[in-house]
Short mmCIF file of C-alpha atoms in Angstrom, two decimals:
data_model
loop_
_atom_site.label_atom_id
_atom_site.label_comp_id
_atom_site.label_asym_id
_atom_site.label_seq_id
_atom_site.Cartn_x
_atom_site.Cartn_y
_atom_site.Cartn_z
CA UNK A 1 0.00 0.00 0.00
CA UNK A 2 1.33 3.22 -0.57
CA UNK A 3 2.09 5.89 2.36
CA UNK A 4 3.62 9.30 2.38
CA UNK A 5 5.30 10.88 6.15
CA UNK A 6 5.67 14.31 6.71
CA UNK A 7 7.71 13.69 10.36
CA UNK A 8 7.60 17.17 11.39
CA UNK A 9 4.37 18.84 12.22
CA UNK A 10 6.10 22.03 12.09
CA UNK A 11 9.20 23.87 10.89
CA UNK A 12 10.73 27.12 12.36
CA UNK A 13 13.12 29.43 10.13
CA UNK A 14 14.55 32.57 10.61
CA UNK A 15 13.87 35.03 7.30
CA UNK A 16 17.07 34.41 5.15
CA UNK A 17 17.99 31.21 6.07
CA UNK A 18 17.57 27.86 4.29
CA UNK A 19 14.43 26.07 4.62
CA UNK A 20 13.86 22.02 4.37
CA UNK A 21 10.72 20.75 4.22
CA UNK A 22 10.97 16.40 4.80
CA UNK A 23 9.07 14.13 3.00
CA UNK A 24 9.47 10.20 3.02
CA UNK A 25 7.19 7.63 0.87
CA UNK A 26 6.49 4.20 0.21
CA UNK A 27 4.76 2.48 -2.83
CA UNK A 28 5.63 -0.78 -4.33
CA UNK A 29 6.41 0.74 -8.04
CA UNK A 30 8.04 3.76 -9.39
CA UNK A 31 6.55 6.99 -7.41
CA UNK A 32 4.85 10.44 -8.58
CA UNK A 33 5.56 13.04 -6.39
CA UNK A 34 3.94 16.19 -5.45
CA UNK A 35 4.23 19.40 -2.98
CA UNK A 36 1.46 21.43 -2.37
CA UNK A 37 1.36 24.43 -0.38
CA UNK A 38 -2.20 25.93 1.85
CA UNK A 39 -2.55 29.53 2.58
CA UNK A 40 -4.69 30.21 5.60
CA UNK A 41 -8.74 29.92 4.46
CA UNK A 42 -7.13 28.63 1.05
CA UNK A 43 -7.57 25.71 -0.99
CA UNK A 44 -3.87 23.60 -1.75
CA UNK A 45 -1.57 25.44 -4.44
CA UNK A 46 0.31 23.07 -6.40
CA UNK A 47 4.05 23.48 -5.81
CA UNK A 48 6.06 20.74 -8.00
CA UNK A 49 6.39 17.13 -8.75
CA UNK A 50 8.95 14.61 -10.27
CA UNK A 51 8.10 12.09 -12.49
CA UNK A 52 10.72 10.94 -13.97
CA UNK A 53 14.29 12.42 -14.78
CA UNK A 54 16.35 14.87 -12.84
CA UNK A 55 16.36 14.18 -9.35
CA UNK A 56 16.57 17.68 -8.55
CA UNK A 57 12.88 19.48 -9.40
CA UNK A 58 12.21 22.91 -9.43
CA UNK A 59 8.83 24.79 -8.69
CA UNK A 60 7.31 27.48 -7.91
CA UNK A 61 7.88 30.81 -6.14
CA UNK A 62 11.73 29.64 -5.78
CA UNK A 63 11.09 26.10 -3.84
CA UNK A 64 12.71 22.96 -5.39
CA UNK A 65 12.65 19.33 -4.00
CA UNK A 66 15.01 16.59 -4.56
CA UNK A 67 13.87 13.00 -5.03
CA UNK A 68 16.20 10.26 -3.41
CA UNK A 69 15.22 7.09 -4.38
CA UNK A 70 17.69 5.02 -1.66
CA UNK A 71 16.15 7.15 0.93
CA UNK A 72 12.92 7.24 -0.79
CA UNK A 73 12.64 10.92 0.29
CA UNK A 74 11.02 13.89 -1.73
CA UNK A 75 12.57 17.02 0.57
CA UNK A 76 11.17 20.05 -0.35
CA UNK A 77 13.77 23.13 -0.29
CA UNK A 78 14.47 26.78 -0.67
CA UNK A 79 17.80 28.56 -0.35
CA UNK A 80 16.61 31.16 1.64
CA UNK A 81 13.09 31.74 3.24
CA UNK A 82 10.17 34.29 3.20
CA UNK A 83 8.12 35.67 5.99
CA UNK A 84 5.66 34.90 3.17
CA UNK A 85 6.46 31.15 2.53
CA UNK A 86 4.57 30.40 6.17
CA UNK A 87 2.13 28.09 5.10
CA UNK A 88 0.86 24.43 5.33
CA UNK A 89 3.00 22.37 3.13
CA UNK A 90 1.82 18.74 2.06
CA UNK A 91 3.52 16.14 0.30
CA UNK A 92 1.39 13.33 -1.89
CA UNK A 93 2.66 10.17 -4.19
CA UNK A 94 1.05 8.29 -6.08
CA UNK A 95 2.07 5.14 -7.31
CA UNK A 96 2.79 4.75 -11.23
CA UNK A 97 2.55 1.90 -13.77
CA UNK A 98 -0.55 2.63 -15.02
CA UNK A 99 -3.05 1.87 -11.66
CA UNK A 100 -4.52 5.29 -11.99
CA UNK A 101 -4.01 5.02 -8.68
CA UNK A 102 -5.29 7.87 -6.21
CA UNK A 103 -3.21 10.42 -4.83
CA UNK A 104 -2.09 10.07 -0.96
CA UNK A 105 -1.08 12.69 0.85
CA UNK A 106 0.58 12.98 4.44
CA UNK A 107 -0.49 14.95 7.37
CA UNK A 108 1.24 18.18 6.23
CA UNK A 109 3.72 20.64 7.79
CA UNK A 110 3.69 23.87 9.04
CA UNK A 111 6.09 25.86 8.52
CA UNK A 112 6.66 29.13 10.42
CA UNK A 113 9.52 31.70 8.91
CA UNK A 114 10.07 34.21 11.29
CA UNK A 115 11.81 38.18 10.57
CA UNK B 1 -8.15 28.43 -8.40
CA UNK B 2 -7.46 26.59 -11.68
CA UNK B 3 -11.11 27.29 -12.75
CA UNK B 4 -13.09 25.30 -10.21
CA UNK B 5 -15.23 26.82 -7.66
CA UNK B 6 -17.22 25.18 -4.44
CA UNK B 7 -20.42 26.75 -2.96
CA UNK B 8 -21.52 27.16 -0.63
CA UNK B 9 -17.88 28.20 0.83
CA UNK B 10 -19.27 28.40 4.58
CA UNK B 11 -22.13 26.27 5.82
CA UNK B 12 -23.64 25.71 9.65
CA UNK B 13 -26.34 23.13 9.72
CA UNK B 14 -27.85 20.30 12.59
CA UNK B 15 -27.50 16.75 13.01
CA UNK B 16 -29.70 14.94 10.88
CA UNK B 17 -30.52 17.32 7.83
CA UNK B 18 -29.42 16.49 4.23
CA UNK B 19 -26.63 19.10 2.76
CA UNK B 20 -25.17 18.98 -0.46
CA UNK B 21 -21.79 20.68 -1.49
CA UNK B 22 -21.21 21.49 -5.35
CA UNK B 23 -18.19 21.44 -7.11
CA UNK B 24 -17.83 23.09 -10.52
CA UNK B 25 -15.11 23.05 -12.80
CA UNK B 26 -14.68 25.15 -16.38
CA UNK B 27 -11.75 23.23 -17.48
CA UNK B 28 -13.72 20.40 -18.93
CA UNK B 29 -11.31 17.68 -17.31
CA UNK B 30 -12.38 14.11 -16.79
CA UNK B 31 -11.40 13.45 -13.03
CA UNK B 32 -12.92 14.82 -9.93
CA UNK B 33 -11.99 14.44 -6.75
CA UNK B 34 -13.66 14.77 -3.18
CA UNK B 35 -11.35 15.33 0.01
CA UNK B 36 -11.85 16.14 3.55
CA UNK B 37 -9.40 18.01 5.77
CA UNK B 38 -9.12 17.14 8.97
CA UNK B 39 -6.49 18.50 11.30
CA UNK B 40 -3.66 15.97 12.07
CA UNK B 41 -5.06 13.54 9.10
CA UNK B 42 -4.32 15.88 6.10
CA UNK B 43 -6.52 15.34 2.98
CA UNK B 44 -8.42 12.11 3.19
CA UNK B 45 -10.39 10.59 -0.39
CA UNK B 46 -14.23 10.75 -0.16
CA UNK B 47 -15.05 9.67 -3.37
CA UNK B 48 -13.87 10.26 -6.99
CA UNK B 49 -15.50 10.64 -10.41
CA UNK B 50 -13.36 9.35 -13.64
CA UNK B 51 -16.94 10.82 -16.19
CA UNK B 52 -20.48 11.60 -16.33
CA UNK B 53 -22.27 9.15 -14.24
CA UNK B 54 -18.60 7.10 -13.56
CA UNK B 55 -17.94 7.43 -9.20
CA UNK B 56 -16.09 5.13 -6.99
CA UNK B 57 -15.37 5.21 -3.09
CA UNK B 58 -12.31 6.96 -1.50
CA UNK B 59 -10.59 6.20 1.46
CA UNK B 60 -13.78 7.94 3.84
CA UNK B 61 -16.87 6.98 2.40
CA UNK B 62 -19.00 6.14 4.67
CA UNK B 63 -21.95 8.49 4.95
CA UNK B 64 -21.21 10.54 1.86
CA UNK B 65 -22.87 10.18 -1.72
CA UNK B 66 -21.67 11.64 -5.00
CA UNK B 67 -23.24 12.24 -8.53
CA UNK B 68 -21.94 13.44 -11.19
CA UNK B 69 -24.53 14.12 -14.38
CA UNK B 70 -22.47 16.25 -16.39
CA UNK B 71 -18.76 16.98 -16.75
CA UNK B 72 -18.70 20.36 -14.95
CA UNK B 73 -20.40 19.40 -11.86
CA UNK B 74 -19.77 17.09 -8.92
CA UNK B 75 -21.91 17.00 -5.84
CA UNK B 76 -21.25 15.47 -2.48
CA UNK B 77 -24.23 14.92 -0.27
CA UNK B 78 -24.32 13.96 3.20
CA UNK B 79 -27.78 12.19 3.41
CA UNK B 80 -28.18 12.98 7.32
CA UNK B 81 -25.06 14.90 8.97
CA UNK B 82 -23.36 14.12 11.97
CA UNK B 83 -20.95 16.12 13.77
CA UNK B 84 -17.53 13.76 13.08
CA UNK B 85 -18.33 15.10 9.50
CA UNK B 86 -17.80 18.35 10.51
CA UNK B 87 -14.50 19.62 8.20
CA UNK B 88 -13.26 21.78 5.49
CA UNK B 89 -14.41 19.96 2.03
CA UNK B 90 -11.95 20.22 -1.24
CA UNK B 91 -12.62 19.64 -4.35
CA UNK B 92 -10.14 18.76 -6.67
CA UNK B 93 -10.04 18.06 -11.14
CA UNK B 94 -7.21 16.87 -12.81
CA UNK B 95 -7.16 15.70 -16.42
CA UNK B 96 -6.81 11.83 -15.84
CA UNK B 97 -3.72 10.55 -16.46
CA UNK B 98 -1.44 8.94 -13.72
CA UNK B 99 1.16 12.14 -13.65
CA UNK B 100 -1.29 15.02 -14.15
CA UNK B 101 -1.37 17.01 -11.44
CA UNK B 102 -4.57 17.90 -9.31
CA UNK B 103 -5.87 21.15 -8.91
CA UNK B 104 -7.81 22.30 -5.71
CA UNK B 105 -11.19 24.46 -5.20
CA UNK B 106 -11.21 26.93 -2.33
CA UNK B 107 -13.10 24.66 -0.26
CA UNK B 108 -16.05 24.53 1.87
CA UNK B 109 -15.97 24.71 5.66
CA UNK B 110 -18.64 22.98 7.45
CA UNK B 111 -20.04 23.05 10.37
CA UNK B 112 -22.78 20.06 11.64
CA UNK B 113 -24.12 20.96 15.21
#
């Protein structure tokens, strides 16, 4: 079965510094992978996602996320943080191979970027 | 919003009544989705539509209906609220195929007293 963990419920960042994001997954087959990101009173934003390719995948408003299949980790990055990047940030696979299977998303993580 | 919208966007209503949430979507893709958001659970499947008339169950079900009579439109209906189904409702389209990405609604928070 497949399963996504986000194991922090919430990230703290000075303005400036370099933000991380964790993401770890499990499926049986190759993995799709996506970051979202939730404004308060907002609906999700889609953020990125790797398919297949470069492990390194870049989004939007700066953010980027490398895919480590040995780890099987999807961390989502950004070289240096925004008061305005606080938000809820959710990570999702899915598994591929033709399943049309549905998309699965972990518990999401807050992330707090302070001036 | 990607061209969907969700209405009502804010509803309060009592055990037991029927309430039905719409979803519609201009950009004529096949899939729809239904989520809940729950705090500490993330998004959790309701139910998904893959065409007109074509639905199958999500991870949460139970106690939620769906139709789906043209491509537009997707309704959830909660045939008698309680008050665990109490949340903030998302819909989500996406055009079908196993790497497109999905694309959210501005949700609907609801409240079941």
């Amino acid at each position: 079965a497949q399963s996504v963990a986000q194991p922090e419920d919430q990230v703290n960042v000075a303005e400036g510094n370099p933000l991380t994001v964790k993401c770890t997954y499990s499926v049986s087959g190759n993995p799709y992978l996506f970051w979202y990101v939730q404004y308060p009173n907002r609906g999700l934003q889609f953020l990125l996602k790797y398919i297949t390719g470069d492990n390194l995948v870049k989004g939007s408003y700066g953010f980027e996320a490398e895919f480590n299949k040995s780890q099987t980790s999807f961390h989502l990055k950004k070289p240096s943080a925004l008061v305005s990047d606080s938000a809820l940030y959710f990570c999702a696979v899915r598994e591929g191979g033709g399943s049309q299977g549905n998309l699965i998303f972990g518990k999401g993580t807050k992330l707090s970027v302070k001036p | 919003d990607a061209g969907i919208t969700q209405s009502p966007r804010h509803k309060v209503t009592e055990t037991g009544t029927p309430v039905t949430l719409r979803c519609h979507q201009t950009e004529n893709h096949r899939y729809m989705y239904w989520y809940r958001q729950d705090p500490g659970h993330g998004l959790r499947l309701i139910h998904y539509s893959y065409g007109v008339k074509d639905t199958d169950k999500g991870e949460v079900s139970d106690g939620y209906s769906v139709s789906r009579s043209k491509t537009e439109d997707f309704l959830l209906t909660l045939e008698s609220a309680t008050s665990s189904q109490t949340s903030v409702y998302f819909c989500a389209i996406s055009a079908g195929t196993e790497t497109d990405t999905q694309y959210f609604g501005p949700g609907t928070r609801l409240t079941v007293l």
